[in-house]
Coordinates of C-alpha atoms and ligand atoms in Angstrom, one line a residue:
X299 CA -87.0 -229.9 17.4
X300 CA -86.9 -232.2 14.4
X301 CA -90.1 -234.9 13.5
X302 CA -87.9 -237.3 12.6
X303 CA -85.1 -237.2 15.3
X304 CA -88.3 -237.1 17.8
X305 CA -89.5 -239.9 16.6
X306 CA -86.1 -241.8 16.7
X307 CA -85.5 -240.8 20.2
X308 CA -89.5 -242.3 21.1
X309 CA -88.7 -245.4 19.0
X310 CA -85.7 -246.3 21.1
X311 CA -87.2 -245.2 24.2
X312 CA -90.2 -247.8 24.1
X313 CA -87.3 -250.2 22.6
X314 CA -85.4 -250.4 25.2
X315 CA -87.6 -249.1 28.6
X316 CA -85.1 -251.5 30.5
X317 CA -82.0 -249.5 28.9
X318 CA -82.4 -246.2 30.8
X319 CA -78.2 -245.4 30.5
X320 CA -78.3 -246.2 26.5
X321 CA -81.4 -244.1 26.2
X322 CA -80.1 -240.9 28.1
X323 CA -77.1 -241.2 25.7
X324 CA -78.8 -241.6 22.3
X325 CA -81.5 -238.1 23.8
X326 CA -78.3 -236.2 24.4
X327 CA -76.6 -237.0 21.1
X328 CA -79.4 -236.8 18.9
X329 CA -80.8 -234.3 20.2
X330 CA -77.9 -232.2 19.4
X331 CA -78.1 -233.2 15.7
X332 CA -81.7 -231.7 14.7
X333 CA -80.1 -228.4 13.4
X334 CA -78.4 -231.2 10.9
X335 CA -81.3 -233.4 10.2
X336 CA -83.2 -230.2 9.8
X337 CA -80.7 -229.9 6.5
X338 CA -80.2 -233.5 5.2
X339 CA -84.2 -234.6 4.1
X340 CA -81.8 -237.6 2.7
X341 CA -80.7 -238.8 5.8
X342 CA -84.5 -239.3 7.4
X343 CA -85.4 -241.2 3.9
X344 CA -82.2 -243.9 4.6
X345 CA -83.5 -243.9 7.8
X346 CA -79.9 -243.4 8.8
X347 CA -81.3 -242.1 12.6
X348 CA -83.0 -245.3 12.8
X349 CA -79.9 -247.1 11.5
X350 CA -77.7 -245.6 14.2
X351 CA -79.1 -246.6 17.2
X352 CA -79.1 -250.4 16.1
X353 CA -76.0 -251.6 17.3
X354 CA -74.7 -253.6 14.1
X355 CA -74.5 -257.1 16.2
X356 CA -74.1 -257.6 20.0
X357 CA -73.0 -260.8 21.4
X358 CA -73.3 -262.5 25.4
X359 CA -71.5 -265.4 26.6
X360 CA -71.3 -267.3 29.2
X361 CA -68.2 -266.6 30.8
X362 CA -67.0 -269.6 33.6
X363 CA -64.0 -269.6 35.8
X364 CA -62.7 -271.3 39.1
X365 CA -62.2 -269.5 42.3
X366 CA -58.9 -269.9 44.4
X367 CA -60.3 -272.1 46.3
X368 CA -62.1 -274.6 44.0
X369 CA -65.4 -273.5 43.8
X370 CA -66.8 -272.7 40.2
X371 CA -68.4 -269.3 39.5
X372 CA -70.5 -268.4 36.8
X373 CA -70.6 -264.8 34.9
X374 CA -72.1 -263.1 31.9
X375 CA -69.7 -261.4 29.3
X376 CA -70.2 -259.5 26.4
X377 CA -69.0 -257.3 23.1
X378 CA -71.4 -254.9 21.3
X379 CA -70.0 -254.0 18.1
X380 CA -72.1 -250.7 17.6
X381 CA -71.1 -249.1 14.4
X382 CA -68.2 -250.6 11.7
X383 CA -68.8 -247.7 9.1
X384 CA -65.5 -245.9 9.3
X385 CA -63.0 -248.9 10.4
X386 CA -62.9 -252.2 12.5
X387 CA -64.8 -251.8 16.0
X388 CA -63.1 -250.8 18.2
X389 CA -63.4 -249.8 22.4
X390 CA -62.8 -251.1 26.0
X391 CA -63.7 -253.9 28.1
X392 CA -65.3 -253.0 31.5
X393 CA -65.2 -255.3 34.3
X394 CA -67.4 -254.7 36.8
X395 CA -70.4 -255.9 39.1
X396 CA -72.7 -253.7 38.1
X397 CA -72.1 -253.9 34.3
X398 CA -75.1 -254.9 32.3
X399 CA -75.8 -254.9 28.9
X400 CA -77.7 -251.3 28.6
X401 CA -74.3 -250.2 30.0
X402 CA -72.6 -252.3 26.8
X403 CA -74.9 -250.5 24.8
X404 CA -74.7 -246.8 26.1
X405 CA -70.8 -247.3 26.0
X406 CA -70.7 -248.5 22.2
X407 CA -72.7 -245.8 21.2
X408 CA -70.7 -243.2 22.6
X409 CA -67.9 -244.7 21.6
X410 CA -69.0 -244.5 17.6
X411 CA -68.6 -240.4 18.0
X412 CA -65.6 -240.2 20.4
X413 CA -63.9 -242.0 17.5
X414 CA -65.2 -241.0 14.6
X415 CA -63.9 -237.1 16.6
X416 CA -60.3 -238.5 16.5
X417 CA -60.4 -238.6 12.5
X418 CA -58.9 -241.9 12.8
X419 CA -60.4 -245.5 11.0
X420 CA -62.0 -247.2 14.0
X421 CA -65.3 -247.8 14.5
X422 CA -67.2 -248.0 17.9
X423 CA -67.6 -250.8 20.6
X424 CA -68.1 -252.0 23.9
X425 CA -68.1 -255.1 26.1
X426 CA -67.1 -256.6 29.8
X427 CA -68.5 -258.7 32.3
X428 CA -70.0 -258.5 35.7
X429 CA -67.4 -260.0 36.9
X430 CA -65.9 -258.3 40.0
X431 CA -62.1 -258.1 40.3
X432 CA -62.5 -256.6 43.9
X433 CA -60.1 -259.0 46.5
X434 CA -59.6 -261.1 43.2
X435 CA -56.4 -263.0 43.5
X436 CA -54.1 -262.9 40.5
X437 CA -54.6 -266.2 39.3
X438 CA -58.1 -265.7 40.1
X439 CA -57.7 -262.7 37.2
X440 CA -55.8 -265.0 34.8
X441 CA -58.3 -268.0 34.6
X442 CA -61.5 -265.3 34.4
X443 CA -59.6 -263.6 31.4
X444 CA -58.4 -266.4 29.7
X445 CA -62.2 -267.6 30.3
X446 CA -63.3 -264.7 28.3
X447 CA -61.3 -264.8 25.8
X448 CA -62.2 -268.5 24.7
X449 CA -65.5 -266.9 24.3
X450 CA -64.8 -263.9 22.9
X451 CA -61.6 -263.9 20.6
X452 CA -63.7 -265.7 17.8
X453 CA -66.1 -262.2 17.2
X454 CA -62.8 -260.5 17.2
X455 CA -59.4 -259.6 15.5
X456 CA -57.0 -257.1 14.6
X457 CA -59.2 -255.8 10.9
X458 CA -62.5 -256.7 13.1
X459 CA -62.3 -255.8 16.5
X460 CA -59.6 -254.2 18.8
X461 CA -60.8 -254.3 22.4
X462 CA -58.4 -252.7 24.7
X463 CA -59.1 -251.5 28.9
X464 CA -61.7 -249.9 30.9
X465 CA -63.0 -250.2 34.6
X466 CA -61.3 -253.2 35.7
X467 CA -59.5 -253.3 32.9
X468 CA -55.4 -252.4 33.1
X469 CA -52.5 -253.8 31.9
X470 CA -52.1 -256.8 33.8
X471 CA -55.9 -258.2 32.5
X472 CA -54.9 -257.1 28.8
X473 CA -51.7 -259.4 28.8
X474 CA -53.7 -262.3 29.9
X475 CA -56.3 -261.4 27.2
X476 CA -53.9 -261.1 24.9
X477 CA -52.3 -264.0 26.0
X478 CA -54.8 -266.0 25.4
X479 CA -56.2 -265.0 22.7
X480 CA -52.4 -265.5 20.7
X481 CA -52.5 -269.2 22.6
X482 CA -56.3 -269.7 20.9
X483 CA -55.5 -268.7 17.3
X484 CA -52.1 -269.7 17.4
X485 CA -50.5 -266.3 15.6
X486 CA -48.7 -263.1 17.1
X487 CA -52.2 -260.5 16.1
X488 CA -51.1 -258.2 18.6
X489 CA -53.2 -255.9 16.5
X490 CA -56.4 -257.3 18.0
X491 CA -56.1 -255.5 21.6
X492 CA -54.6 -252.2 22.7
X493 CA -52.9 -251.1 26.5
X494 CA -50.9 -254.2 25.9
X495 CA -47.2 -253.8 27.4
X496 CA -44.6 -252.6 25.9
X497 CA -42.7 -256.0 25.7
X498 CA -45.3 -257.6 23.2
X499 CA -46.4 -254.7 20.9
X500 CA -47.9 -251.7 23.6
X501 CA -47.8 -247.8 22.8
X502 CA -45.3 -245.4 25.1
X503 CA -48.0 -243.1 26.4
X504 CA -51.0 -245.5 26.4
X505 CA -51.6 -245.6 29.3
X506 CA -51.4 -241.3 30.5
X507 CA -53.0 -240.7 27.2
X508 CA -57.2 -240.5 28.2
X509 CA -55.6 -237.5 31.3
X510 CA -53.4 -235.9 28.9
X511 CA -55.6 -235.8 26.9
X512 CA -58.0 -234.3 28.3
X513 CA -55.4 -231.0 29.8
X514 CA -54.8 -230.8 26.0
X515 CA -58.4 -230.3 25.3
X516 CA -58.5 -228.0 28.5
X517 CA -56.0 -226.0 27.6
X518 CA -57.4 -224.7 23.9
X519 CA -60.6 -224.2 26.5
X520 CA -58.7 -222.0 28.2
X521 CA -56.9 -220.0 25.4
X522 CA -60.0 -219.6 24.1
X523 CA -61.0 -217.1 27.0
X524 CA -57.6 -216.6 27.0
X525 CA -56.6 -217.7 30.5
X526 CA -53.1 -219.7 31.6
X527 CA -53.6 -223.6 33.1
X528 CA -50.6 -222.8 35.1
X529 CA -52.1 -222.0 38.4
X530 CA -55.6 -223.3 38.2
X531 CA -56.9 -225.7 40.6
X532 CA -58.7 -228.7 39.2
X533 CA -61.7 -230.7 41.1
X534 CA -61.2 -234.5 39.8
X535 CA -63.2 -237.7 40.5
X536 CA -62.1 -241.1 41.4
X537 CA -58.3 -242.0 41.5
X538 CA -57.9 -244.5 38.7
X539 CA -56.0 -244.8 35.2
X540 CA -57.5 -241.3 34.0
X541 CA -57.3 -239.3 36.8
X542 CA -53.7 -240.1 37.8
X543 CA -53.2 -239.0 34.5
X544 CA -54.9 -236.0 34.5
X545 CA -53.0 -235.5 37.4
X546 CA -49.5 -235.9 36.0
X547 CA -49.5 -233.7 33.2
X548 CA -51.0 -231.2 35.5
X549 CA -48.3 -231.3 37.6
X550 CA -46.0 -230.9 34.7
X551 CA -48.5 -227.7 33.7
X552 CA -48.4 -225.7 36.9
X553 CA -52.1 -226.4 37.6
X554 CA -53.3 -228.4 40.6
X555 CA -55.9 -231.4 41.0
X556 CA -57.1 -230.7 44.8
X557 CA -59.9 -233.8 44.9
X558 CA -59.9 -237.2 44.7
X559 CA -63.0 -239.5 45.3
X560 CA -63.8 -243.1 45.3
X561 CA -66.7 -245.4 46.6
X562 CA -65.9 -244.5 50.3
X563 CA -66.2 -240.9 49.5
X564 CA -63.5 -237.9 48.6
X565 CA -60.4 -236.2 49.6
X566 CA -59.0 -232.9 49.5
X567 CA -55.8 -231.8 49.2
X568 CA -55.0 -228.1 48.8
X569 CA -51.7 -228.4 48.0
X570 CA -53.3 -230.4 44.8
X571 CA -51.5 -234.1 43.7
X572 CA -48.3 -232.7 43.1
X573 CA -45.1 -234.2 43.8
X574 CA -43.6 -237.8 42.1
X575 CA -44.8 -239.9 45.3
X576 CA -48.4 -238.0 45.5
X577 CA -49.0 -239.3 42.0
X578 CA -47.1 -242.5 42.0
X579 CA -49.5 -243.2 45.2
X580 CA -52.6 -243.5 43.0
X581 CA -51.0 -246.6 41.4
X582 CA -50.5 -247.7 44.5
X583 CA -53.9 -247.5 45.6
X584 CA -55.4 -248.9 42.2
X585 CA -52.9 -252.0 42.3
X586 CA -54.1 -252.5 45.8
X587 CA -57.5 -253.5 45.1
X588 CA -58.8 -251.8 47.9
X589 CA -60.5 -249.4 46.0
X590 CA -60.5 -246.8 48.6
X591 CA -59.5 -243.2 48.5
X592 CA -59.4 -242.6 52.8
X593 CA -55.5 -244.4 52.1
X594 CA -55.0 -241.1 50.3
X595 CA -56.2 -239.0 53.2
X596 CA -54.4 -241.7 55.1
X597 CA -50.7 -241.4 53.5
X598 CA -51.0 -237.9 52.8
X599 CA -52.4 -235.9 55.9
X600 CA -55.1 -234.7 54.3
X601 CA -58.8 -234.3 55.1
X602 CA -61.2 -237.3 54.0
X603 CA -64.6 -236.6 53.7
X604 CA -66.7 -240.3 54.0
X605 CA -69.4 -241.3 51.8
X606 CA -69.6 -238.0 49.7
X607 CA -68.4 -236.4 46.4
X608 CA -66.5 -233.8 45.6
X609 CA -68.9 -231.6 44.2
X610 CA -69.0 -227.7 45.8
X611 CA -65.5 -228.0 46.3
X612 CA -64.2 -224.7 45.2
X613 CA -61.7 -225.1 41.8
X614 CA -61.5 -223.4 38.8
X615 CA -61.8 -226.4 36.6
X616 CA -64.1 -228.9 37.3
X617 CA -63.3 -232.6 35.9
X618 CA -65.4 -235.8 36.8
X619 CA -63.5 -238.6 35.7
X620 CA -64.8 -241.4 37.7
X621 CA -68.3 -243.0 36.6
X622 CA -71.5 -242.5 34.3
X623 CA -74.3 -239.8 35.9
X624 CA -71.4 -239.0 39.2
X625 CA -72.9 -235.6 38.8
X626 CA -76.9 -235.1 39.2
X627 CA -78.4 -231.9 38.9
X628 CA -78.1 -231.0 42.7
X629 CA -74.3 -231.6 42.5
X630 CA -73.7 -229.2 39.2
X631 CA -75.7 -226.6 41.1
X632 CA -73.0 -227.0 43.7
X633 CA -70.4 -226.5 41.2
X634 CA -72.0 -223.6 40.0
X635 CA -72.4 -222.0 43.6
X636 CA -68.8 -223.3 44.0
X637 CA -67.7 -220.2 41.8
X638 CA -66.0 -223.5 38.6
X639 CA -66.0 -221.5 35.8
X640 CA -65.0 -225.0 33.2
X641 CA -66.6 -228.2 33.9
X642 CA -65.0 -230.6 31.6
X643 CA -66.4 -233.9 31.5
X644 CA -63.4 -236.9 31.2
X645 CA -65.5 -240.1 32.6
X646 CA -67.9 -241.8 29.9
X647 CA -71.5 -239.8 30.6
X648 CA -70.6 -238.3 34.5
X649 CA -73.4 -235.8 34.1
X650 CA -77.4 -236.5 34.0
X651 CA -78.5 -234.7 30.9
X652 CA -80.9 -233.1 33.0
X653 CA -77.7 -231.8 35.3
X654 CA -75.5 -231.1 31.9
X655 CA -78.3 -229.1 30.4
X656 CA -78.3 -227.3 34.0
X657 CA -75.0 -226.3 33.3
X658 CA -75.1 -226.0 29.9
X659 CA -77.7 -222.7 30.8
X660 CA -75.6 -221.3 33.2
X661 CA -74.0 -217.5 32.4
X662 CA -70.1 -218.1 32.4
X663 CA -70.6 -221.3 32.4
X664 CA -68.3 -223.6 30.4
X665 CA -69.3 -227.0 29.3
X666 CA -67.3 -229.8 27.7
X667 CA -68.3 -233.1 27.0
X668 CA -66.7 -236.1 27.3
X669 CA -66.8 -237.6 24.3
X670 CA -64.4 -235.1 23.1
X671 CA -62.2 -234.7 26.2
X672 CA -61.3 -238.8 26.6
X673 CA -61.0 -239.2 23.3
X674 CA -57.2 -239.0 24.0
X675 CA -57.4 -242.7 24.8
X676 CA -58.7 -244.3 22.3
X677 CA -56.8 -242.2 19.9
X678 CA -53.7 -243.7 21.3
X679 CA -55.5 -246.7 21.1
X680 CA -55.2 -246.2 17.5
X681 CA -51.6 -245.2 17.4
X682 CA -51.3 -248.6 18.6
X683 CA -52.6 -250.1 16.4
X684 CA -50.8 -248.3 13.7
X685 CA -47.4 -249.0 15.3
X686 CA -48.4 -253.0 15.5
X687 CA -49.1 -252.6 12.5
X688 CA -45.9 -251.1 10.9
X689 CA -43.7 -253.4 13.1
X690 CA -42.3 -250.1 14.8
X691 CA -42.4 -248.6 18.0
X692 CA -43.0 -244.8 17.9
X693 CA -40.7 -242.8 20.5
X694 CA -42.9 -240.6 23.9
X695 CA -42.6 -237.7 21.8
X696 CA -43.7 -239.0 18.6
X697 CA -46.7 -240.4 20.3
X698 CA -47.2 -237.4 22.1
X699 CA -47.1 -235.1 19.5
X700 CA -49.7 -236.9 17.7
X701 CA -51.9 -237.0 20.6
X702 CA -51.5 -233.5 20.5
X703 CA -52.4 -232.6 17.6
X704 CA -55.7 -235.1 18.0
X705 CA -57.2 -233.5 20.9
X706 CA -56.5 -230.1 18.8
X707 CA -58.3 -230.9 16.1
X708 CA -61.0 -232.6 17.9
X709 CA -61.6 -229.2 19.2
X710 CA -61.7 -227.2 16.7
X711 CA -64.1 -229.3 14.8
X712 CA -65.8 -229.0 17.5
X713 CA -66.0 -225.5 17.8
X714 CA -66.2 -225.2 13.9
X715 CA -69.4 -227.4 13.9
X716 CA -71.2 -225.7 16.3
X717 CA -70.3 -222.6 14.5
X718 CA -71.6 -223.6 11.1
X719 CA -75.0 -224.5 12.7
X720 CA -75.3 -221.0 14.3
X721 CA -75.2 -222.5 17.8
X722 CA -72.1 -220.1 19.0
X723 CA -69.8 -222.3 21.4
X724 CA -71.0 -225.1 21.6
X725 CA -68.6 -227.7 22.4
X726 CA -71.1 -230.4 23.2
X727 CA -73.2 -229.4 20.3
X728 CA -70.2 -229.4 18.0
X729 CA -68.7 -232.4 19.7
X730 CA -72.3 -234.2 19.0
X731 CA -72.2 -233.2 15.2
X732 CA -68.7 -233.5 14.2
X733 CA -68.6 -237.3 14.9
X734 CA -71.8 -237.6 13.8
X735 CA -71.0 -236.0 10.2
X736 CA -68.2 -238.8 9.7
X737 CA -69.9 -241.9 10.5
X738 CA -73.1 -240.2 8.5
X739 CA -71.2 -239.4 5.5
X740 CA -69.5 -243.2 5.6
X741 CA -72.8 -244.8 6.1
X742 CA -74.8 -243.2 3.5
X743 CA -71.6 -244.1 0.9
X744 CA -71.9 -247.9 1.7
X745 CA -75.7 -248.0 1.2
X746 CA -78.7 -249.5 3.5
X747 CA -78.2 -252.4 5.9
Ligands
LIG278 O1 -64.0 -245.4 26.8 C1 -63.2 -245.4 26.1 O2 -62.6 -244.9 25.4 C2 -61.8 -246.5 26.2 N1 -62.0 -247.2 27.6 C3 -60.5 -247.0 25.8 C4 -61.2 -247.4 24.1 C5 -59.8 -248.1 23.1 O3 -60.3 -248.9 22.6 O4 -58.6 -247.6 24.0

């Protein structure tokens, strides 16, 4: 391993000892870059990596809101503007009770390379709050979002930083956030946020984009091995927006998603989530706020496994699409033992570094990294920004065509980047290298700061 890379990783470990997620993602990305750094001594001379692991700026703010019973509550809000070298900061907001600054930093770091891979002009950021949306009324969600935006609005803008949704932040929250921004700014700057409703500047296909993009990426992988998607079984985790998009596209293309998971366990549907009724029911489950995948089992009469994860169910393809570190080494071993051949990460950093490494070492196992696979979501957000600045609305076909092309390009760039550095067919290293390269070029061109 390159000595400069090692020294930067060591510094990050020491400095961020209380931020294990951030350390994990830095280690994963930087260790892929060693062959690149070997060939570019000028990067070390400009301390490029040392600068890349330090967010450009991060804001922490207080968010107070009133519950329906009149009681007052206080949460913490964050926005981590990690890297703006290639475009305005861009990334989602996550509302979840257990998030910390560590979560924001790990997601902001990942976002930087993911956004670069899209080929579009967007820098990397992430934000959110330790607010727990579970069981909150609509009015409570609105008041929370308004308060959150009162603190955030001065740091964002269509050319500064463009938030979007993530876990706990969907179309409803985006609407309230944008409404408050518009009120505070006194301007219809809808390019300030993406994932908007269609009536005020949203893009067609944005809700589906992450899932669709993941399936388009998967098709590229299968094509490489001369296999069709049709007839394949897919094991997913989660049942949120991303998993919904995967189910919908898989159904359209003749593949079937047979597992879904939630905090309560997982379901196994041997017929797959392959009817419109089933796919639409995922939206209903999410909107109910119950956060229970058992509801699917009850509704469609399939098996529910309380407290268990879906890893180890026999499928052709595994697409962890729930959350970070969902797959540990013991799960990875079950996945391989079940005969899964394609391990396609979808959620941000769903695999521990140890499990990822192990899976990549298994003969015949193909591993694809989330920062490439799930990039269709943010790519379509950038398409939404383009439509907003053009004051136009593109058709569904236009957006989908762009999304499809972007996913093909991300795949091809990743394959080529790994090959260029003699790493063979390595989609993980390839994505890291390709994502890094554009940010590196931009930072080198803009001088040291
Ligand atoms: O993780 C992600 O890429 C997102 N949550 C979407 C970010 C965006 O700006 O659309």
